[in-house]
Amino acid sequence: MISEQLLFALCGIGIFSIGLRATLIHQQLLSRLLALNVCGAGVFLIFIAIAYRGETQIADPVPHALVLTGIVVAVSAMAMALALRHKLKDLNDE
Amino acid sequence: MNNPMVWVIMLPLLASLITLAWPRRAHWIGLLFSVITLAFSMVLVYQVFNGGPQTHELGNWNAGLGIALRADALSASLLVMAMLVFTATTFYADAYFSDVNKRMRFWPLWLMLSTAINALLLSGDLFNLYVTLELLGLSAVALTALSDNRAALQASIRYLSIGLLGSLVFLAGVALIYTGYGILDLELLAQRIQAEPLAQVALTLMSAGLIIKSALFPMHFWLPAAHASAPAPVSAALSALVVKVSLYIILRLWIDVFDVVITPASALLIGILGAAAVIWGSWQALRAERLKLLAAYSTVAQLGYLFIFIPLITGLPEGQLRETAFTALVLLALTHGFAKSALFLSAGVVQHRAGHDRIADLAGTSRALPLTTFIIALSGVALIGLPPSGSFIAKWQLLAASIHSAQWWWIPVVATGSILAAAYTFRVLGHAFGPGDSAGKVLNWGREEIPALTLALFATVVLGLGSAGLWDFISNNSQFIGG
């Protein structure tokens, strides 16, 4: 019988691997960025699974703080990637 | 707050915000703050020199819950190198950017880059390392994209996506560490770490992420395009500092924190990748058609030497020999930082003056830009490893360590790399001294040339002749060598 925590952690590892594979094989920028997001979601899920300490105890706050920081970083990086892509597209259209 | 470690991070951050709000005076603010930060980094070295490794707990929260800043001889000496290169490049950049619009975008990002580098070098825990790596990556990508042409934009997008992948893989390793040990603080981790599968997988993931970021062969493919298409001052910082701080984390993890986990086979593997980088990078540099591309490939090669040190240091018994090899590693990293930034800055001068940096069309540069040509030659001296440069002593010790640890196979690699470095340096100089006038009229004195000259002199003269001081400093104040 697998515990819920392990299940979530394994899911996280699975999502991370799917994202990693897609990042490496896709050539197109947009699909690569999407794949990176999937990859990131996998890592965050692993962190959240780590934080779980059973039903009686509250979850460990440190991994939650880490995930929050990680999400902020990932969102800003993605915004920048899209902005760069937009600029490149403008240059190509000229 | 009276700790220089706090100021070294806060000052550039503050300056970055001020320049964002007040772009018209940005260059004065940038120059002033980088000089003050440089002074604080020197104070920090002085403290480490007198009092040994320093720790500062932010807000008096104990490590474990709070965040600690740490400085030992390795991080302090890299910090001073980074600040010297950064300050000199800041003076150069002031003269380099003529376009007002570009200047306005340059300063906040540039100072943010310095914040990230300084914070990374002083970070004492794994998660902070991740955050500073991301901050570093984002500001570096934005600075690369300043060039505003297609090649630069494509290179910066590629740089960004590969950098993100690297940080995510690193973060996955951090997650594993937290699962196993429940701490992220490096010093506590070093005490509790055990040679078990979990630690090995975590170290592999973190190293894989960092290898992408520090462009070790075969993950170097993104580096030449990004470094060669960025504006000259940015290329100098990218090549001299940004890749080197990722390498700093690898060293920190491999030699300091995870030293019980490392097996000889894994150290050998990373050394072989380094050796491949030396040969491949030098060969590509020899074949490069543009001066900045040559400098970028030369960075790949020079980083390779630093990776060769890892199997040597882990293979040597604790004590004098290991200390010497470790100091040689630091000396090589410092010398390369100064030499490569000087080379990129002079490539920028050539590009400004001649309108291009094609090596085959450099004829007449030596007459038109005598000082710049001299700087290129000086940085070549340091890249090859000729005396009196710091890299001469470092490579000498590298060879000695190969013999002491019975790993003779690194010797032909180092020899081949040095010969190729000599070949690519002399190829540039050969064209530069040829007859012609492609670089325009004679110019004896340029404002951009002084910072580059200072950096080149640091690489060749100061580090070469002053290396004894560095030796004392490292061997007395390092957390590393005792293992």
Tab-separated table of C-alpha atoms in Angstrom, chain B:
chain	number	residue	atom	x	y	z
B	1	MET	CA	23.932	45.855	9.782
B	2	ASN	CA	27.562	46.710	10.347
B	3	ASN	CA	28.668	43.700	8.425
B	4	PRO	CA	30.375	44.186	5.050
B	5	MET	CA	28.652	41.032	3.775
B	6	VAL	CA	25.271	42.723	4.050
B	7	TRP	CA	26.499	45.895	2.343
B	8	VAL	CA	28.153	44.060	-0.524
B	9	ILE	CA	24.719	42.704	-1.451
B	10	MET	CA	22.565	45.677	-0.439
B	11	LEU	CA	24.524	48.453	-2.152
B	12	PRO	CA	24.273	47.207	-5.747
B	13	LEU	CA	20.628	46.292	-5.150
B	14	LEU	CA	19.927	49.772	-3.868
B	15	ALA	CA	21.843	51.312	-6.767
B	16	SER	CA	19.874	49.209	-9.219
B	17	LEU	CA	16.590	50.522	-7.833
B	18	ILE	CA	17.823	54.120	-7.769
B	19	THR	CA	19.001	53.986	-11.379
B	20	LEU	CA	15.606	52.621	-12.345
B	21	ALA	CA	13.911	55.591	-10.703
B	22	TRP	CA	16.439	58.184	-11.799
B	23	PRO	CA	17.826	57.112	-15.175
B	24	ARG	CA	19.336	60.474	-16.045
B	25	ARG	CA	22.065	60.238	-13.429
B	26	ALA	CA	22.371	56.461	-13.770
B	27	HIS	CA	26.037	56.320	-14.744
B	28	TRP	CA	27.181	58.451	-11.805
B	29	ILE	CA	25.171	56.322	-9.399
B	30	GLY	CA	26.474	53.124	-10.977
B	31	LEU	CA	30.100	54.242	-10.794
B	32	LEU	CA	29.830	55.550	-7.240
B	33	PHE	CA	28.076	52.499	-5.858
B	34	SER	CA	30.337	49.994	-7.552
B	35	VAL	CA	33.423	51.730	-6.144
B	36	ILE	CA	31.920	51.711	-2.630
B	37	THR	CA	30.914	48.058	-2.986
B	38	LEU	CA	34.446	47.243	-4.102
B	39	ALA	CA	35.737	48.912	-0.936
B	40	PHE	CA	33.370	46.837	1.208
B	41	SER	CA	34.437	43.632	-0.499
B	42	MET	CA	38.036	44.512	0.376
B	43	VAL	CA	37.036	45.075	3.982
B	44	LEU	CA	35.501	41.620	3.923
B	45	VAL	CA	38.744	40.084	2.635
B	46	TYR	CA	40.608	41.890	5.381
B	47	GLN	CA	38.217	40.433	7.983
B	48	VAL	CA	38.566	36.921	6.594
B	49	PHE	CA	42.334	37.349	6.488
B	50	ASN	CA	42.469	38.332	10.141
B	51	GLY	CA	39.575	36.421	11.640
B	52	GLY	CA	39.090	33.355	9.467
B	53	PRO	CA	35.812	32.398	7.756
B	54	GLN	CA	32.957	34.792	8.578
B	55	THR	CA	29.300	34.040	9.206
B	56	HIS	CA	26.450	36.477	9.478
B	57	GLU	CA	22.950	35.394	10.427
B	58	LEU	CA	20.440	37.737	8.867
B	59	GLY	CA	18.071	39.236	11.426
B	60	ASN	CA	19.642	37.036	14.113
B	61	TRP	CA	17.624	34.011	13.036
B	62	ASN	CA	19.578	30.835	13.582
B	63	ALA	CA	20.674	28.894	10.545
B	64	GLY	CA	18.111	26.233	9.767
B	65	LEU	CA	15.173	28.566	9.990
B	66	GLY	CA	16.951	31.781	9.072
B	67	ILE	CA	19.399	32.501	6.295
B	68	ALA	CA	23.114	32.688	6.888
B	69	LEU	CA	25.677	34.572	4.840
B	70	ARG	CA	29.133	33.037	4.810
B	71	ALA	CA	32.503	34.084	3.494
B	72	ASP	CA	35.686	32.055	3.480
B	73	ALA	CA	38.890	32.543	1.520
B	74	LEU	CA	37.420	31.089	-1.673
B	75	SER	CA	34.279	33.177	-1.737
B	76	ALA	CA	36.021	36.327	-0.500
B	77	SER	CA	38.755	36.172	-3.134
B	78	LEU	CA	36.258	35.465	-5.911
B	79	LEU	CA	34.139	38.330	-4.596
B	80	VAL	CA	36.992	40.824	-4.786
B	81	MET	CA	37.869	39.604	-8.284
B	82	ALA	CA	34.235	39.959	-9.317
B	83	MET	CA	34.008	43.468	-7.893
B	84	LEU	CA	37.301	44.555	-9.519
B	85	VAL	CA	36.179	43.244	-12.908
B	86	PHE	CA	32.756	44.728	-12.377
B	87	THR	CA	34.036	48.169	-11.397
B	88	ALA	CA	36.509	48.340	-14.274
B	89	THR	CA	33.820	47.216	-16.703
B	90	THR	CA	31.445	49.810	-15.273
B	91	PHE	CA	33.927	52.573	-16.136
B	92	TYR	CA	34.255	51.056	-19.597
B	93	ALA	CA	30.497	50.776	-20.051
B	94	ASP	CA	30.105	54.445	-19.195
B	95	ALA	CA	32.135	55.235	-22.306
B	96	TYR	CA	30.788	52.358	-24.386
B	97	PHE	CA	27.057	53.023	-24.572
B	98	SER	CA	26.361	56.125	-26.594
B	99	ASP	CA	22.659	55.458	-27.235
B	100	VAL	CA	20.604	57.114	-24.466
B	101	ASN	CA	17.790	54.593	-24.688
B	102	LYS	CA	20.158	51.669	-24.330
B	103	ARG	CA	21.960	53.295	-21.418
B	104	MET	CA	18.730	53.655	-19.532
B	105	ARG	CA	17.992	49.972	-19.903
B	106	PHE	CA	21.551	48.928	-19.179
B	107	TRP	CA	22.217	50.353	-15.705
B	108	PRO	CA	19.489	48.746	-13.540
B	109	LEU	CA	20.122	45.329	-15.074
B	110	TRP	CA	23.864	45.697	-14.789
B	111	LEU	CA	23.706	46.511	-11.090
B	112	MET	CA	21.216	43.688	-10.559
B	113	LEU	CA	23.747	41.339	-12.124
B	114	SER	CA	26.313	42.477	-9.575
B	115	THR	CA	23.805	41.969	-6.752
B	116	ALA	CA	23.166	38.409	-7.915
B	117	ILE	CA	26.858	37.560	-8.218
B	118	ASN	CA	27.712	38.945	-4.784
B	119	ALA	CA	24.711	37.308	-3.110
B	120	LEU	CA	25.507	33.968	-4.722
B	121	LEU	CA	29.099	34.022	-3.548
B	122	LEU	CA	28.046	34.771	0.026
B	123	SER	CA	25.019	32.457	0.215
B	124	GLY	CA	25.172	29.842	2.906
B	125	ASP	CA	22.253	27.623	1.953
B	126	LEU	CA	21.046	25.654	-1.024
B	127	PHE	CA	17.789	27.438	-1.644
B	128	ASN	CA	19.420	30.853	-1.634
B	129	LEU	CA	21.850	29.516	-4.167
B	130	TYR	CA	18.884	28.608	-6.358
B	131	VAL	CA	17.295	32.040	-5.999
B	132	THR	CA	20.538	33.870	-6.742
B	133	LEU	CA	21.198	31.587	-9.715
B	134	GLU	CA	17.829	32.564	-11.149
B	135	LEU	CA	18.402	36.243	-10.463
B	136	LEU	CA	21.782	35.951	-12.143
B	137	GLY	CA	20.343	34.093	-15.119
B	138	LEU	CA	17.497	36.543	-15.656
B	139	SER	CA	19.651	39.656	-15.487
B	140	ALA	CA	22.301	38.053	-17.711
B	141	VAL	CA	19.706	37.144	-20.335
B	142	ALA	CA	18.179	40.620	-20.280
B	143	LEU	CA	21.622	42.169	-20.695
B	144	THR	CA	22.430	39.860	-23.617
B	145	ALA	CA	19.219	40.927	-25.314
B	146	LEU	CA	20.334	44.596	-25.120
B	147	SER	CA	22.180	44.127	-28.416
B	148	ASP	CA	18.802	44.335	-30.168
B	149	ASN	CA	19.664	42.322	-33.240
B	150	ARG	CA	18.277	38.973	-34.323
B	151	ALA	CA	21.345	36.929	-33.437
B	152	ALA	CA	21.475	38.385	-29.932
B	153	LEU	CA	17.767	37.849	-29.312
B	154	GLN	CA	17.889	34.268	-30.512
B	155	ALA	CA	20.971	33.612	-28.396
B	156	SER	CA	19.357	35.172	-25.340
B	157	ILE	CA	16.156	33.137	-25.695
B	158	ARG	CA	18.218	29.997	-25.991
B	159	TYR	CA	20.313	31.093	-23.014
B	160	LEU	CA	17.149	31.709	-21.000
B	161	SER	CA	15.471	28.377	-21.751
B	162	ILE	CA	18.625	26.344	-21.144
B	163	GLY	CA	19.273	28.319	-17.962
B	164	LEU	CA	15.739	27.657	-16.709
B	165	LEU	CA	16.151	23.961	-17.383
B	166	GLY	CA	19.415	23.988	-15.443
B	167	SER	CA	17.856	25.720	-12.440
B	168	LEU	CA	14.864	23.384	-12.368
B	169	VAL	CA	17.107	20.328	-12.361
B	170	PHE	CA	19.147	21.966	-9.580
B	171	LEU	CA	15.942	22.665	-7.654
B	172	ALA	CA	14.871	19.018	-7.971
B	173	GLY	CA	18.173	18.068	-6.318
B	174	VAL	CA	17.519	20.596	-3.542
B	175	ALA	CA	14.081	19.010	-2.979
B	176	LEU	CA	15.694	15.614	-2.537
B	177	ILE	CA	18.167	16.992	-0.023
B	178	TYR	CA	15.376	18.537	1.991
B	179	THR	CA	13.492	15.218	1.922
B	180	GLY	CA	16.469	13.327	3.245
B	181	TYR	CA	17.993	15.728	5.739
B	182	GLY	CA	15.394	18.403	6.442
B	183	ILE	CA	17.980	21.194	6.169
B	184	LEU	CA	19.310	23.407	3.444
B	185	ASP	CA	22.143	25.121	5.276
B	186	LEU	CA	25.432	24.123	3.715
B	187	GLU	CA	27.454	23.971	6.906
B	188	LEU	CA	24.941	21.790	8.758
B	189	LEU	CA	24.544	19.650	5.677
B	190	ALA	CA	28.281	19.066	5.470
B	191	GLN	CA	28.189	17.586	8.974
B	192	ARG	CA	25.189	15.325	8.427
B	193	ILE	CA	25.640	14.143	4.870
B	194	GLN	CA	26.222	10.441	4.368
B	195	ALA	CA	27.280	8.374	1.398
B	196	GLU	CA	23.869	6.995	0.545
B	197	PRO	CA	21.852	6.726	-2.697
B	198	LEU	CA	19.670	9.735	-1.865
B	199	ALA	CA	22.657	12.048	-1.461
B	200	GLN	CA	24.203	10.678	-4.633
B	201	VAL	CA	21.071	11.248	-6.709
B	202	ALA	CA	20.658	14.727	-5.254
B	203	LEU	CA	24.270	15.611	-6.003
B	204	THR	CA	23.932	14.250	-9.537
B	205	LEU	CA	20.837	16.369	-10.190
B	206	MET	CA	22.361	19.520	-8.743
B	207	SER	CA	25.617	19.000	-10.617
B	208	ALA	CA	23.762	18.358	-13.874
B	209	GLY	CA	21.931	21.650	-13.505
B	210	LEU	CA	25.127	23.514	-12.680
B	211	ILE	CA	27.075	21.885	-15.509
B	212	ILE	CA	24.517	23.276	-17.940
B	213	LYS	CA	24.921	26.709	-16.386
B	214	SER	CA	28.694	26.665	-16.258
B	215	ALA	CA	28.870	25.390	-19.858
B	216	LEU	CA	30.997	22.337	-19.274
B	217	PHE	CA	31.507	20.278	-22.438
B	218	PRO	CA	29.145	18.933	-23.920
B	219	MET	CA	26.651	21.422	-22.444
B	220	HIS	CA	28.597	24.418	-23.738
B	221	PHE	CA	26.609	24.847	-26.953
B	222	TRP	CA	24.639	27.857	-25.770
B	223	LEU	CA	27.652	29.835	-24.541
B	224	PRO	CA	29.511	31.023	-27.684
B	225	ALA	CA	26.435	32.555	-29.337
B	226	ALA	CA	25.263	34.295	-26.166
B	227	HIS	CA	28.675	35.616	-25.124
B	228	ALA	CA	29.680	36.682	-28.621
B	229	SER	CA	26.500	38.575	-29.450
B	230	ALA	CA	26.079	40.513	-26.192
B	231	PRO	CA	27.419	44.084	-25.906
B	232	ALA	CA	31.144	44.071	-25.018
B	233	PRO	CA	30.903	45.020	-21.307
B	234	VAL	CA	28.167	42.428	-20.838
B	235	SER	CA	30.207	39.732	-22.589
B	236	ALA	CA	33.097	40.534	-20.282
B	237	ALA	CA	30.949	40.010	-17.193
B	238	LEU	CA	29.276	36.896	-18.610
B	239	SER	CA	32.523	35.184	-19.488
B	240	ALA	CA	34.582	36.294	-16.522
B	241	LEU	CA	31.974	36.067	-13.770
B	242	VAL	CA	28.607	34.511	-14.574
B	243	VAL	CA	29.794	31.079	-15.677
B	244	LYS	CA	32.413	31.104	-12.957
B	245	VAL	CA	29.973	31.496	-10.096
B	246	SER	CA	28.066	28.375	-11.224
B	247	LEU	CA	31.406	26.632	-11.180
B	248	TYR	CA	31.935	28.026	-7.691
B	249	ILE	CA	28.791	26.196	-6.520
B	250	ILE	CA	30.038	22.966	-8.088
B	251	LEU	CA	33.328	23.334	-6.207
B	252	ARG	CA	31.534	24.162	-2.992
B	253	LEU	CA	29.362	21.057	-3.324
B	254	TRP	CA	31.985	18.630	-4.591
B	255	ILE	CA	34.937	19.526	-2.431
B	256	ASP	CA	33.320	20.945	0.672
B	257	VAL	CA	29.787	19.758	1.387
B	258	PHE	CA	29.428	16.429	-0.372
B	259	ASP	CA	33.012	15.256	-0.073
B	260	VAL	CA	32.022	11.938	1.523
B	261	VAL	CA	29.632	11.187	-1.329
B	262	ILE	CA	32.141	11.688	-4.137
B	263	THR	CA	33.554	8.518	-5.654
B	264	PRO	CA	36.836	8.530	-7.614
B	265	ALA	CA	34.920	7.455	-10.726
B	266	SER	CA	32.556	10.438	-10.613
B	267	ALA	CA	35.451	12.833	-10.040
B	268	LEU	CA	37.284	11.249	-12.963
B	269	LEU	CA	34.208	11.656	-15.181
B	270	ILE	CA	33.934	15.371	-14.478
B	271	GLY	CA	37.678	15.703	-15.086
B	272	ILE	CA	37.375	13.959	-18.450
B	273	LEU	CA	34.571	16.316	-19.458
B	274	GLY	CA	36.849	19.180	-18.435
B	275	ALA	CA	39.673	17.771	-20.542
B	276	ALA	CA	37.344	17.449	-23.530
B	277	ALA	CA	36.304	21.066	-22.992
B	278	VAL	CA	39.948	22.185	-22.996
B	279	ILE	CA	40.709	20.499	-26.305
B	280	TRP	CA	37.422	21.215	-28.057
B	281	GLY	CA	37.131	24.819	-26.852
B	282	SER	CA	40.708	25.671	-27.799
B	283	TRP	CA	40.303	24.061	-31.219
B	284	GLN	CA	37.094	25.978	-31.902
B	285	ALA	CA	38.745	29.181	-30.712
B	286	LEU	CA	41.537	28.593	-33.195
B	287	ARG	CA	39.013	28.219	-35.990
B	288	ALA	CA	36.757	31.114	-34.941
B	289	GLU	CA	36.372	33.872	-37.487
B	290	ARG	CA	35.409	36.645	-35.101
B	291	LEU	CA	37.381	37.965	-32.176
B	292	LYS	CA	34.484	37.793	-29.704
B	293	LEU	CA	33.632	34.266	-30.783
B	294	LEU	CA	37.259	33.320	-30.221
B	295	ALA	CA	37.104	34.764	-26.722
B	296	ALA	CA	33.865	32.882	-26.011
B	297	TYR	CA	35.283	29.524	-27.101
B	298	SER	CA	38.402	30.246	-25.115
B	299	THR	CA	36.139	30.584	-22.059
B	300	VAL	CA	34.851	27.043	-22.668
B	301	ALA	CA	38.447	25.820	-22.731
B	302	GLN	CA	39.599	27.759	-19.682
B	303	LEU	CA	36.663	26.507	-17.612
B	304	GLY	CA	37.714	22.990	-18.602
B	305	TYR	CA	41.034	23.428	-16.760
B	306	LEU	CA	39.151	24.278	-13.597
B	307	PHE	CA	37.145	21.059	-13.840
B	308	ILE	CA	40.342	19.028	-14.290
B	309	PHE	CA	41.307	20.156	-10.789
B	310	ILE	CA	38.376	18.276	-9.222
B	311	PRO	CA	39.729	14.707	-9.680
B	312	LEU	CA	43.168	15.962	-8.683
B	313	ILE	CA	42.041	17.615	-5.460
B	314	THR	CA	39.801	14.718	-4.428
B	315	GLY	CA	42.613	12.289	-5.337
B	316	LEU	CA	45.226	13.962	-3.148
B	317	PRO	CA	45.556	13.207	0.564
B	318	GLU	CA	44.600	16.005	2.947
B	319	GLY	CA	47.482	18.301	3.712
B	320	GLN	CA	50.034	20.449	1.965
B	321	LEU	CA	49.661	18.963	-1.516
B	322	ARG	CA	45.908	19.309	-1.543
B	323	GLU	CA	46.133	22.851	-0.248
B	324	THR	CA	48.546	23.762	-3.012
B	325	ALA	CA	46.351	22.253	-5.720
B	326	PHE	CA	43.308	24.023	-4.327
B	327	THR	CA	45.072	27.388	-4.240
B	328	ALA	CA	46.243	26.861	-7.820
B	329	LEU	CA	42.614	26.307	-8.807
B	330	VAL	CA	41.579	29.602	-7.230
B	331	LEU	CA	44.533	31.383	-8.831
B	332	LEU	CA	43.590	30.063	-12.283
B	333	ALA	CA	39.959	31.106	-11.816
B	334	LEU	CA	41.002	34.617	-10.744
B	335	THR	CA	43.517	35.021	-13.571
B	336	HIS	CA	41.021	33.898	-16.165
B	337	GLY	CA	38.439	36.329	-14.807
B	338	PHE	CA	40.763	39.296	-15.254
B	339	ALA	CA	42.276	38.164	-18.559
B	340	LYS	CA	39.027	37.261	-20.245
B	341	SER	CA	37.257	40.452	-19.265
B	342	ALA	CA	40.235	42.457	-20.579
B	343	LEU	CA	40.091	40.523	-23.855
B	344	PHE	CA	36.366	41.126	-24.301
B	345	LEU	CA	36.696	44.823	-23.495
B	346	SER	CA	39.463	45.246	-26.077
B	347	ALA	CA	37.420	43.270	-28.604
B	348	GLY	CA	34.693	45.834	-27.954
B	349	VAL	CA	37.133	48.701	-28.653
B	350	VAL	CA	38.207	47.055	-31.914
B	351	GLN	CA	34.602	46.521	-32.887
B	352	HIS	CA	33.694	50.135	-32.198
B	353	ARG	CA	36.665	51.488	-34.098
B	354	ALA	CA	36.715	49.133	-37.066
B	355	GLY	CA	33.001	48.412	-37.223
B	356	HIS	CA	33.572	44.645	-37.150
B	357	ASP	CA	35.642	42.045	-35.299
B	358	ARG	CA	36.531	39.643	-38.105
B	359	ILE	CA	39.980	38.346	-37.301
B	360	ALA	CA	41.077	38.046	-40.924
B	361	ASP	CA	40.379	41.757	-41.506
B	362	LEU	CA	42.191	43.106	-38.468
B	363	ALA	CA	45.210	44.271	-40.478
B	364	GLY	CA	46.609	47.561	-39.234
B	365	THR	CA	44.999	47.377	-35.810
B	366	SER	CA	48.364	47.438	-34.114
B	367	ARG	CA	49.126	50.857	-35.607
B	368	ALA	CA	45.687	52.352	-35.163
B	369	LEU	CA	45.074	50.966	-31.676
B	370	PRO	CA	48.498	50.216	-30.172
B	371	LEU	CA	47.285	50.068	-26.591
B	372	THR	CA	44.355	47.776	-27.381
B	373	THR	CA	46.630	45.421	-29.282
B	374	PHE	CA	48.963	45.426	-26.300
B	375	ILE	CA	46.038	44.510	-24.012
B	376	ILE	CA	45.013	41.659	-26.315
B	377	ALA	CA	48.587	40.389	-26.196
B	378	LEU	CA	48.702	40.678	-22.392
B	379	SER	CA	45.479	38.751	-21.943
B	380	GLY	CA	46.824	36.207	-24.419
B	381	VAL	CA	49.842	35.792	-22.166
B	382	ALA	CA	47.519	34.951	-19.296
B	383	LEU	CA	45.336	32.620	-21.374
B	384	ILE	CA	48.329	30.664	-22.640
B	385	GLY	CA	49.889	30.574	-19.179
B	386	LEU	CA	53.190	32.301	-19.852
B	387	PRO	CA	55.143	33.819	-16.947
B	388	PRO	CA	54.679	36.133	-15.130
B	389	SER	CA	50.918	35.610	-15.314
B	390	GLY	CA	48.988	33.928	-12.521
B	391	SER	CA	47.945	31.100	-14.812
B	392	PHE	CA	51.584	30.134	-15.344
B	393	ILE	CA	51.943	29.300	-11.674
B	394	ALA	CA	48.508	27.689	-11.565
B	395	LYS	CA	49.181	25.446	-14.562
B	396	TRP	CA	52.566	24.557	-13.131
B	397	GLN	CA	50.870	23.397	-9.948
B	398	LEU	CA	48.242	21.596	-12.015
B	399	LEU	CA	50.999	19.564	-13.645
B	400	ALA	CA	52.674	18.967	-10.285
B	401	ALA	CA	49.380	17.767	-8.783
B	402	SER	CA	48.863	15.374	-11.713
B	403	ILE	CA	52.216	13.791	-10.923
B	404	HIS	CA	51.666	13.716	-7.153
B	405	SER	CA	48.278	12.049	-7.473
B	406	ALA	CA	49.531	9.642	-10.175
B	407	GLN	CA	47.102	10.910	-12.810
B	408	TRP	CA	49.609	11.601	-15.595
B	409	TRP	CA	46.931	11.645	-18.313
B	410	TRP	CA	46.023	15.265	-17.587
B	411	ILE	CA	49.518	16.443	-18.578
B	412	PRO	CA	49.173	16.002	-22.386
B	413	VAL	CA	45.744	17.662	-22.173
B	414	VAL	CA	47.163	20.735	-20.452
B	415	ALA	CA	50.096	20.850	-22.885
B	416	THR	CA	47.838	20.590	-25.939
B	417	GLY	CA	45.464	23.201	-24.560
B	418	SER	CA	48.321	25.635	-23.943
B	419	ILE	CA	49.761	25.135	-27.432
B	420	LEU	CA	46.355	25.723	-28.995
B	421	ALA	CA	45.902	28.820	-26.816
B	422	ALA	CA	49.249	30.120	-28.068
B	423	ALA	CA	48.145	29.407	-31.634
B	424	TYR	CA	44.887	31.318	-31.364
B	425	THR	CA	46.484	34.250	-29.594
B	426	PHE	CA	49.260	34.568	-32.160
B	427	ARG	CA	46.768	34.216	-34.991
B	428	VAL	CA	44.967	37.352	-33.768
B	429	LEU	CA	48.226	39.221	-33.201
B	430	GLY	CA	49.567	38.108	-36.586
B	431	HIS	CA	46.607	39.678	-38.353
B	432	ALA	CA	46.658	42.750	-36.126
B	433	PHE	CA	50.272	43.509	-36.967
B	434	GLY	CA	49.722	43.075	-40.709
B	435	PRO	CA	49.803	46.079	-43.045
B	436	GLY	CA	46.491	47.816	-43.642
B	437	ASP	CA	44.217	50.477	-42.189
B	438	SER	CA	40.972	48.710	-41.435
B	439	ALA	CA	40.789	50.066	-37.904
B	440	GLY	CA	40.801	53.694	-38.983
B	441	LYS	CA	43.104	56.498	-37.965
B	442	VAL	CA	45.810	56.320	-35.342
B	443	LEU	CA	44.521	56.693	-31.844
B	444	ASN	CA	46.921	56.745	-28.975
B	445	TRP	CA	44.653	57.106	-26.027
B	446	GLY	CA	41.129	55.914	-25.526
B	447	ARG	CA	39.000	56.281	-22.464
B	448	GLU	CA	37.787	52.702	-22.859
B	449	GLU	CA	41.283	51.310	-22.883
B	450	ILE	CA	42.299	52.171	-19.322
B	451	PRO	CA	39.903	49.751	-17.549
B	452	ALA	CA	40.885	46.942	-19.915
B	453	LEU	CA	44.572	47.646	-19.363
B	454	THR	CA	44.080	47.583	-15.601
B	455	LEU	CA	42.377	44.199	-15.786
B	456	ALA	CA	45.031	42.732	-18.083
B	457	LEU	CA	47.778	43.934	-15.739
B	458	PHE	CA	46.016	42.307	-12.816
B	459	ALA	CA	45.970	39.001	-14.685
B	460	THR	CA	49.575	39.072	-15.795
B	461	VAL	CA	51.542	41.052	-13.257
B	462	VAL	CA	49.674	41.437	-9.978
B	463	LEU	CA	48.429	37.857	-9.666
B	464	GLY	CA	51.660	36.407	-10.991
B	465	LEU	CA	54.007	38.313	-8.724
B	466	GLY	CA	51.596	38.552	-5.800
B	467	SER	CA	50.516	34.930	-5.777
B	468	ALA	CA	52.441	34.217	-2.564
B	469	GLY	CA	49.991	36.431	-0.661
B	470	LEU	CA	47.056	34.557	-2.150
B	471	TRP	CA	48.701	31.305	-1.122
B	472	ASP	CA	48.834	32.355	2.538
B	473	PHE	CA	45.330	33.715	2.404
B	474	ILE	CA	43.746	30.561	0.963
B	475	SER	CA	45.643	28.002	2.972
B	476	ASN	CA	44.959	29.748	6.287
B	477	ASN	CA	41.310	30.567	5.842
B	478	SER	CA	39.619	27.899	3.832
B	479	GLN	CA	36.879	25.647	5.121
B	480	PHE	CA	37.654	23.284	2.282
B	481	ILE	CA	40.905	21.646	2.832
B	482	GLY	CA	40.278	20.032	6.133
B	483	GLY	CA	37.350	18.316	4.384
